[in-house]
Structure formats: structure tokens, C-alpha cells
mmCIF file of C-alpha atoms in Angstrom:
data_model
loop_
_atom_site.group_PDB
_atom_site.id
_atom_site.type_symbol
_atom_site.label_atom_id
_atom_site.label_comp_id
_atom_site.label_asym_id
_atom_site.label_seq_id
_atom_site.Cartn_x
_atom_site.Cartn_y
_atom_site.Cartn_z
ATOM 1 C CA MET A 289 6.222 4.818 -20.199
ATOM 2 C CA ARG A 290 3.244 6.991 -18.041
ATOM 3 C CA GLU A 291 4.842 10.215 -19.690
ATOM 4 C CA ILE A 292 4.751 9.149 -23.085
ATOM 5 C CA LEU A 293 1.482 7.624 -22.590
ATOM 6 C CA GLY A 294 0.000 11.198 -21.310
ATOM 7 C CA ARG A 295 1.937 12.727 -24.128
ATOM 8 C CA ARG A 296 -0.354 10.523 -26.484
ATOM 9 C CA ARG A 297 -3.223 11.233 -24.992
ATOM 10 C CA ARG A 298 -2.604 15.348 -25.365
ATOM 11 C CA LEU A 299 -1.799 14.750 -28.997
ATOM 12 C CA LEU A 300 -4.971 12.608 -29.805
ATOM 13 C CA SER A 301 -6.970 15.325 -27.625
ATOM 14 C CA GLN A 302 -5.873 17.980 -30.295
ATOM 15 C CA HIS A 303 -6.030 16.093 -33.180
ATOM 16 C CA ASP A 304 -9.691 15.356 -32.189
ATOM 17 C CA ASP A 305 -10.867 18.489 -30.952
ATOM 18 C CA GLY A 306 -8.591 20.933 -32.439
ATOM 19 C CA GLN A 307 -7.679 23.784 -29.967
ATOM 20 C CA PRO A 308 -9.311 22.790 -26.853
ATOM 21 C CA GLU A 309 -9.204 25.902 -25.278
ATOM 22 C CA LEU A 310 -10.953 27.501 -28.259
ATOM 23 C CA ILE A 311 -13.475 24.930 -28.767
ATOM 24 C CA GLY A 312 -14.009 24.805 -25.299
ATOM 25 C CA ALA A 313 -14.779 28.540 -25.048
ATOM 26 C CA ALA A 314 -17.152 28.228 -28.237
ATOM 27 C CA LEU A 315 -19.247 25.614 -26.431
ATOM 28 C CA THR A 316 -19.645 27.173 -23.356
ATOM 29 C CA TYR A 317 -20.460 30.847 -25.424
ATOM 30 C CA ALA A 318 -23.522 28.501 -27.388
ATOM 31 C CA THR A 319 -24.712 25.743 -25.149
ATOM 32 C CA GLN A 320 -24.289 27.244 -21.862
ATOM 33 C CA TRP A 321 -24.936 30.782 -22.152
ATOM 34 C CA GLN A 322 -27.078 30.509 -25.686
ATOM 35 C CA TRP A 323 -24.722 33.059 -27.527
ATOM 36 C CA PRO A 324 -24.803 32.226 -31.158
ATOM 37 C CA VAL A 325 -21.437 31.941 -32.887
ATOM 38 C CA LEU A 326 -19.673 30.995 -35.828
ATOM 39 C CA PRO A 327 -15.814 30.811 -36.675
ATOM 40 C CA GLY A 328 -14.283 33.998 -37.985
ATOM 41 C CA ALA A 329 -12.062 34.719 -41.172
ATOM 42 C CA ALA A 330 -8.905 33.237 -41.561
ATOM 43 C CA ALA A 331 -5.859 35.042 -41.380
ATOM 44 C CA ASP A 332 -3.725 35.699 -44.407
ATOM 45 C CA PRO A 333 -1.044 32.374 -44.427
ATOM 46 C CA ARG A 334 1.339 35.098 -45.669
ATOM 47 C CA ALA A 335 0.851 37.757 -43.103
ATOM 48 C CA ARG A 336 -0.790 37.348 -39.614
ATOM 49 C CA SER A 337 -1.767 41.042 -39.923
ATOM 50 C CA ARG A 338 -3.798 40.684 -42.602
ATOM 51 C CA CYS A 339 -6.967 39.151 -43.417
ATOM 52 C CA GLY A 340 -8.053 36.183 -45.646
ATOM 53 C CA CYS A 341 -11.214 37.353 -46.888
ATOM 54 C CA PRO A 342 -10.862 39.351 -50.230
ATOM 55 C CA ASP A 343 -10.968 42.404 -48.880
ATOM 56 C CA PRO A 344 -7.431 44.251 -49.291
ATOM 57 C CA ASP A 345 -8.056 46.696 -46.972
ATOM 58 C CA CYS A 346 -9.966 44.718 -44.335
ATOM 59 C CA THR A 347 -10.314 46.440 -41.020
ATOM 60 C CA VAL A 348 -10.522 43.990 -38.690
ATOM 61 C CA PRO A 349 -8.739 40.909 -40.161
ATOM 62 C CA GLY A 350 -9.837 37.488 -38.677
ATOM 63 C CA ALA A 351 -12.483 39.134 -36.567
ATOM 64 C CA HIS A 352 -15.298 39.161 -38.813
ATOM 65 C CA PRO A 353 -17.546 36.314 -40.323
ATOM 66 C CA PHE A 354 -16.765 35.307 -43.813
ATOM 67 C CA ASP A 355 -17.488 31.964 -45.106
ATOM 68 C CA PRO A 356 -19.894 30.843 -43.373
ATOM 69 C CA GLY A 357 -21.574 34.046 -43.100
ATOM 70 C CA LEU A 358 -23.212 35.954 -40.165
ATOM 71 C CA LEU A 359 -26.649 34.082 -40.423
ATOM 72 C CA ALA A 360 -25.176 30.889 -40.035
ATOM 73 C CA ALA A 361 -24.258 31.622 -36.204
ATOM 74 C CA THR A 362 -26.089 29.003 -34.378
ATOM 75 C CA THR A 363 -25.891 27.849 -30.391
ATOM 76 C CA ASP A 364 -26.171 23.988 -31.780
ATOM 77 C CA ALA A 365 -23.342 21.971 -30.078
ATOM 78 C CA ARG A 366 -22.753 19.736 -32.986
ATOM 79 C CA MET A 367 -22.209 22.384 -35.500
ATOM 80 C CA VAL A 368 -19.974 24.294 -33.187
ATOM 81 C CA ARG A 369 -18.023 21.066 -32.565
ATOM 82 C CA TRP A 370 -17.645 20.437 -36.388
ATOM 83 C CA TRP A 371 -16.764 23.931 -37.311
ATOM 84 C CA TRP A 372 -13.725 24.139 -34.535
ATOM 85 C CA THR A 373 -12.872 20.395 -35.372
ATOM 86 C CA ASN A 374 -12.337 21.270 -38.954
ATOM 87 C CA ARG A 375 -10.690 24.975 -38.187
ATOM 88 C CA PRO A 376 -9.019 24.541 -34.962
ATOM 89 C CA THR A 377 -7.516 28.477 -35.028
ATOM 90 C CA ALA A 378 -10.811 29.925 -36.062
ATOM 91 C CA SER A 379 -11.415 33.429 -33.794
ATOM 92 C CA ILE A 380 -14.750 33.099 -32.281
ATOM 93 C CA VAL A 381 -17.439 35.468 -33.733
ATOM 94 C CA MET A 382 -20.753 36.234 -32.110
ATOM 95 C CA ALA A 383 -23.369 37.480 -33.718
ATOM 96 C CA THR A 384 -24.965 40.277 -31.757
ATOM 97 C CA GLY A 385 -28.364 41.300 -30.428
ATOM 98 C CA GLY A 386 -31.461 38.521 -30.248
ATOM 99 C CA SER A 387 -30.334 35.952 -27.607
ATOM 100 C CA ALA A 388 -26.929 37.431 -27.406
ATOM 101 C CA PRO A 389 -25.732 40.484 -25.666
ATOM 102 C CA CYS A 390 -24.770 43.585 -28.158
ATOM 103 C CA ALA A 391 -22.111 45.852 -27.064
ATOM 104 C CA VAL A 392 -20.146 49.252 -27.303
ATOM 105 C CA SER A 393 -16.921 49.627 -28.517
ATOM 106 C CA LEU A 394 -14.022 52.349 -28.041
ATOM 107 C CA PRO A 395 -10.311 52.845 -28.366
ATOM 108 C CA ALA A 396 -8.277 50.780 -25.899
ATOM 109 C CA LEU A 397 -6.823 53.571 -24.519
ATOM 110 C CA PRO A 398 -9.755 55.952 -23.509
ATOM 111 C CA ALA A 399 -11.256 52.828 -22.808
ATOM 112 C CA ALA A 400 -9.071 52.061 -20.242
ATOM 113 C CA HIS A 401 -9.851 55.641 -18.659
ATOM 114 C CA ALA A 402 -13.222 55.376 -18.931
ATOM 115 C CA LEU A 403 -13.662 52.083 -17.234
ATOM 116 C CA ALA A 404 -11.694 53.511 -14.486
ATOM 117 C CA ALA A 405 -13.887 56.556 -14.021
ATOM 118 C CA LEU A 406 -16.521 54.317 -14.010
ATOM 119 C CA ASP A 407 -15.314 52.055 -11.039
ATOM 120 C CA ARG A 408 -14.915 55.261 -9.244
ATOM 121 C CA ALA A 409 -18.210 56.463 -9.987
ATOM 122 C CA GLY A 410 -19.287 52.634 -8.630
ATOM 123 C CA LEU A 411 -21.195 52.069 -11.763
ATOM 124 C CA ARG A 412 -21.817 48.304 -11.998
ATOM 125 C CA LEU A 413 -20.441 47.234 -15.579
ATOM 126 C CA GLY A 414 -21.059 43.699 -16.808
ATOM 127 C CA PRO A 415 -18.107 41.730 -19.004
ATOM 128 C CA VAL A 416 -15.672 43.944 -21.104
ATOM 129 C CA VAL A 417 -13.897 42.379 -24.224
ATOM 130 C CA ALA A 418 -10.663 43.782 -24.874
ATOM 131 C CA SER A 419 -8.138 43.545 -28.078
ATOM 132 C CA PRO A 420 -5.172 45.679 -28.685
ATOM 133 C CA THR A 421 -6.810 48.388 -30.152
ATOM 134 C CA ARG A 422 -10.319 48.371 -28.856
ATOM 135 C CA TRP A 423 -12.451 47.120 -25.899
ATOM 136 C CA ALA A 424 -15.880 46.735 -26.429
ATOM 137 C CA LEU A 425 -18.642 46.736 -23.268
ATOM 138 C CA LEU A 426 -21.270 43.965 -23.024
ATOM 139 C CA VAL A 427 -25.067 45.534 -22.990
ATOM 140 C CA ARG A 428 -28.416 44.191 -23.050
ATOM 141 C CA PRO A 429 -30.027 43.903 -26.735
ATOM 142 C CA TYR A 430 -31.182 46.943 -28.180
ATOM 143 C CA SER A 431 -33.478 48.063 -30.542
ATOM 144 C CA MET A 432 -31.871 50.861 -33.670
ATOM 145 C CA GLU A 433 -34.680 52.860 -32.968
ATOM 146 C CA GLN A 434 -33.846 52.917 -28.829
ATOM 147 C CA LEU A 435 -29.986 53.596 -29.937
ATOM 148 C CA GLY A 436 -31.104 56.599 -32.213
ATOM 149 C CA GLU A 437 -33.079 58.087 -29.362
ATOM 150 C CA LEU A 438 -30.286 57.844 -27.128
ATOM 151 C CA LEU A 439 -27.451 59.165 -29.382
ATOM 152 C CA TYR A 440 -29.581 62.327 -30.314
ATOM 153 C CA ALA A 441 -30.345 63.478 -26.767
ATOM 154 C CA LYS A 442 -26.750 63.552 -26.515
ATOM 155 C CA ASP A 443 -24.768 66.915 -26.819
ATOM 156 C CA PHE A 444 -21.726 65.204 -27.449
ATOM 157 C CA VAL A 445 -20.909 61.799 -28.643
ATOM 158 C CA PRO A 446 -17.318 60.346 -29.288
ATOM 159 C CA GLY A 447 -17.290 59.925 -33.169
ATOM 160 C CA SER A 448 -15.076 56.635 -32.389
ATOM 161 C CA LEU A 449 -17.616 54.856 -30.535
ATOM 162 C CA ARG A 450 -18.806 52.054 -32.077
ATOM 163 C CA PHE A 451 -22.201 49.817 -31.537
ATOM 164 C CA HIS A 452 -22.318 46.387 -32.449
ATOM 165 C CA GLY A 453 -26.310 45.671 -32.567
ATOM 166 C CA GLU A 454 -29.077 43.332 -34.486
ATOM 167 C CA GLY A 455 -27.158 42.174 -37.386
ATOM 168 C CA GLY A 456 -23.800 42.973 -36.004
ATOM 169 C CA TYR A 457 -20.689 40.693 -34.548
ATOM 170 C CA LEU A 458 -17.789 40.649 -31.988
ATOM 171 C CA ALA A 459 -14.772 38.544 -31.980
ATOM 172 C CA LEU A 460 -14.424 36.732 -28.423
ATOM 173 C CA PRO A 461 -11.934 35.620 -26.174
ATOM 174 C CA PRO A 462 -9.817 33.510 -26.902
ATOM 175 C CA SER A 463 -9.457 34.281 -30.005
ATOM 176 C CA GLU A 464 -6.258 35.483 -32.178
ATOM 177 C CA THR A 465 -6.906 37.854 -34.717
ATOM 178 C CA GLY A 466 -4.753 39.743 -37.000
ATOM 179 C CA ALA A 467 -4.801 42.694 -34.625
ATOM 180 C CA GLY A 468 -3.640 40.416 -31.552
ATOM 181 C CA ALA A 469 -5.515 38.548 -29.097
ATOM 182 C CA VAL A 470 -8.607 39.216 -27.823
ATOM 183 C CA ARG A 471 -8.798 38.660 -24.354
ATOM 184 C CA TRP A 472 -11.500 39.583 -21.173
ATOM 185 C CA GLU A 473 -10.840 42.582 -19.223
ATOM 186 C CA ARG A 474 -13.844 42.434 -16.907
ATOM 187 C CA ALA A 475 -14.375 38.414 -17.352
ATOM 188 C CA PRO A 476 -18.011 37.144 -16.784
ATOM 189 C CA LEU A 477 -18.178 35.403 -13.543
ATOM 190 C CA PRO A 478 -16.974 31.580 -13.319
ATOM 191 C CA GLY A 479 -19.696 29.228 -13.540
ATOM 192 C CA SER A 480 -22.375 32.074 -14.473
ATOM 193 C CA ALA A 481 -25.700 30.648 -16.478
ATOM 194 C CA SER A 482 -25.679 33.791 -18.278
ATOM 195 C CA PRO A 483 -23.356 36.736 -17.833
ATOM 196 C CA TRP A 484 -25.392 39.691 -16.518
ATOM 197 C CA VAL A 485 -24.788 42.853 -18.363
ATOM 198 C CA PRO A 486 -26.374 46.472 -18.213
ATOM 199 C CA ASP A 487 -28.747 48.455 -20.260
ATOM 200 C CA VAL A 488 -27.106 50.205 -23.211
ATOM 201 C CA GLU A 489 -28.596 53.660 -21.886
ATOM 202 C CA ALA A 490 -26.408 53.702 -18.440
ATOM 203 C CA VAL A 491 -22.864 52.498 -20.455
ATOM 204 C CA VAL A 492 -23.407 55.202 -23.087
ATOM 205 C CA ASP A 493 -24.144 58.075 -20.166
ATOM 206 C CA ALA A 494 -21.477 56.614 -18.300
ATOM 207 C CA VAL A 495 -18.597 56.320 -21.045
ATOM 208 C CA VAL A 496 -19.579 59.723 -22.600
ATOM 209 C CA ASP A 497 -19.852 61.456 -19.176
ATOM 210 C CA ALA A 498 -16.196 59.439 -18.046
ATOM 211 C CA LEU A 499 -14.428 60.726 -21.318
ATOM 212 C CA THR A 500 -15.892 64.088 -20.889
ATOM 213 C CA ARG A 501 -14.692 64.743 -17.235
ATOM 214 C CA THR A 502 -11.421 63.214 -17.518
ATOM 215 C CA GLY A 503 -10.484 65.042 -20.481
ATOM 216 C CA VAL A 504 -9.724 62.252 -22.792
ATOM 217 C CA SER A 505 -10.351 62.346 -26.144
ATOM 218 C CA ALA A 506 -11.508 59.101 -28.199
ATOM 219 C CA PRO A 507 -9.751 60.031 -31.401
ATOM 220 C CA GLU A 508 -11.201 58.053 -34.705
ATOM 221 C CA LEU A 509 -10.090 54.486 -35.147
#
């Protein structure tokens, strides 16, 4: 009888709150860390690797905002709970910039080599988000002017580097997207009020230098 009651409680919990892991993570981002979030576009029910948005050539299936749009991102607990109760499998999309971190991303294999080189160099990194195709290093918010000056001063910048700044977005763990699962390659410290992240200058300088020194080319993806 105890086993049956326990199973019923688990089923009720899943019915009320959707996917507990997803809604719990979304609430942590929004209310504890003050990172505005919203649910991502649904995957195409006919093919998980395709997006449910109107774009047949979507390059980030299930990992971008659609309905609602990016401007709806919020830190309000009631809205977050309502979204994931009604869309329990939706990916968690963070609106980058403002009160949330920005990010620098690059293809997964060069990113793994770059992180190993940065570790050997003793550079302190913040959280790193990983998907099967790309890894994203979280950084402090930056302006477009700041980024432009930084890139202009470089002799070489890999063409596959992407910058998720103000007005951008990034899917966060434990989302399931068309490309696969999103996870932490470097997780924030448990219980941290707001995870520490480095300046964008330090990350771009280190990533470009690491890719150059290791001879790893970052192809366009």
C-alpha cells in the first residue's frame, strides 16, 4: 500500500508541475539568479530533429523563442511556473544581456580543446553550457560597441565564434532540443546566489589564443 501511495504522489506531482527537473531549473534561473527565461519553440512532433516553428530550415530546432517571443522573458515565478506547467517539455531559453549573462559559443570539438588549453593556462572560467554541436562560455554582459572594439583589435577571429549579447538568447540545461540534450560542461557552484562569470575580453582573448596555439581550426557551423 505504501508503494502504491508513493507512486500516486509521484504521478500527481508530474501532473501538477510538468517535468520537475525542467520547472525546477527554470525557477532557479529566474528567481534565484534573476536570469529572464521563457519556453523555447516546440520540436516538430513528426521529427524530433526538426523545429515546430514555421522555418523549415531552422538551424536551432527547439532551442529558440517563438511563441511567446523573446521580449516575454521574465523572472516572475508565477509566469515561469504557468509556462512549464502547460508546456512541461519545453526547453529553457535565457534572454542574454541585461540582468543575465551573455555568452561566447563555438563548435563542440574546438571548444573542448580550447577549455583544456585554458585549464592548463590557469584561466578562471565561469559556467559552460554544452550541446552536442556547440559549447557556450558564459560571460558578463557587454555592449555591441565593446564587442566591436574587441574584435577589431584582433588579427584573427575564428568565423565560427558566435556572440550571444543583448537581444540574444541561449538554451540552458536540462533542455532537450532538436540537436540533443543541453547540459553543463562546467556547472555553477551548487547553492550560489548568482554564478560568477568572467569578462568577455578575457574569454575571447583566451579562446582565440588557445585555438591558435593548439592548431585547432574552428570550422563554420
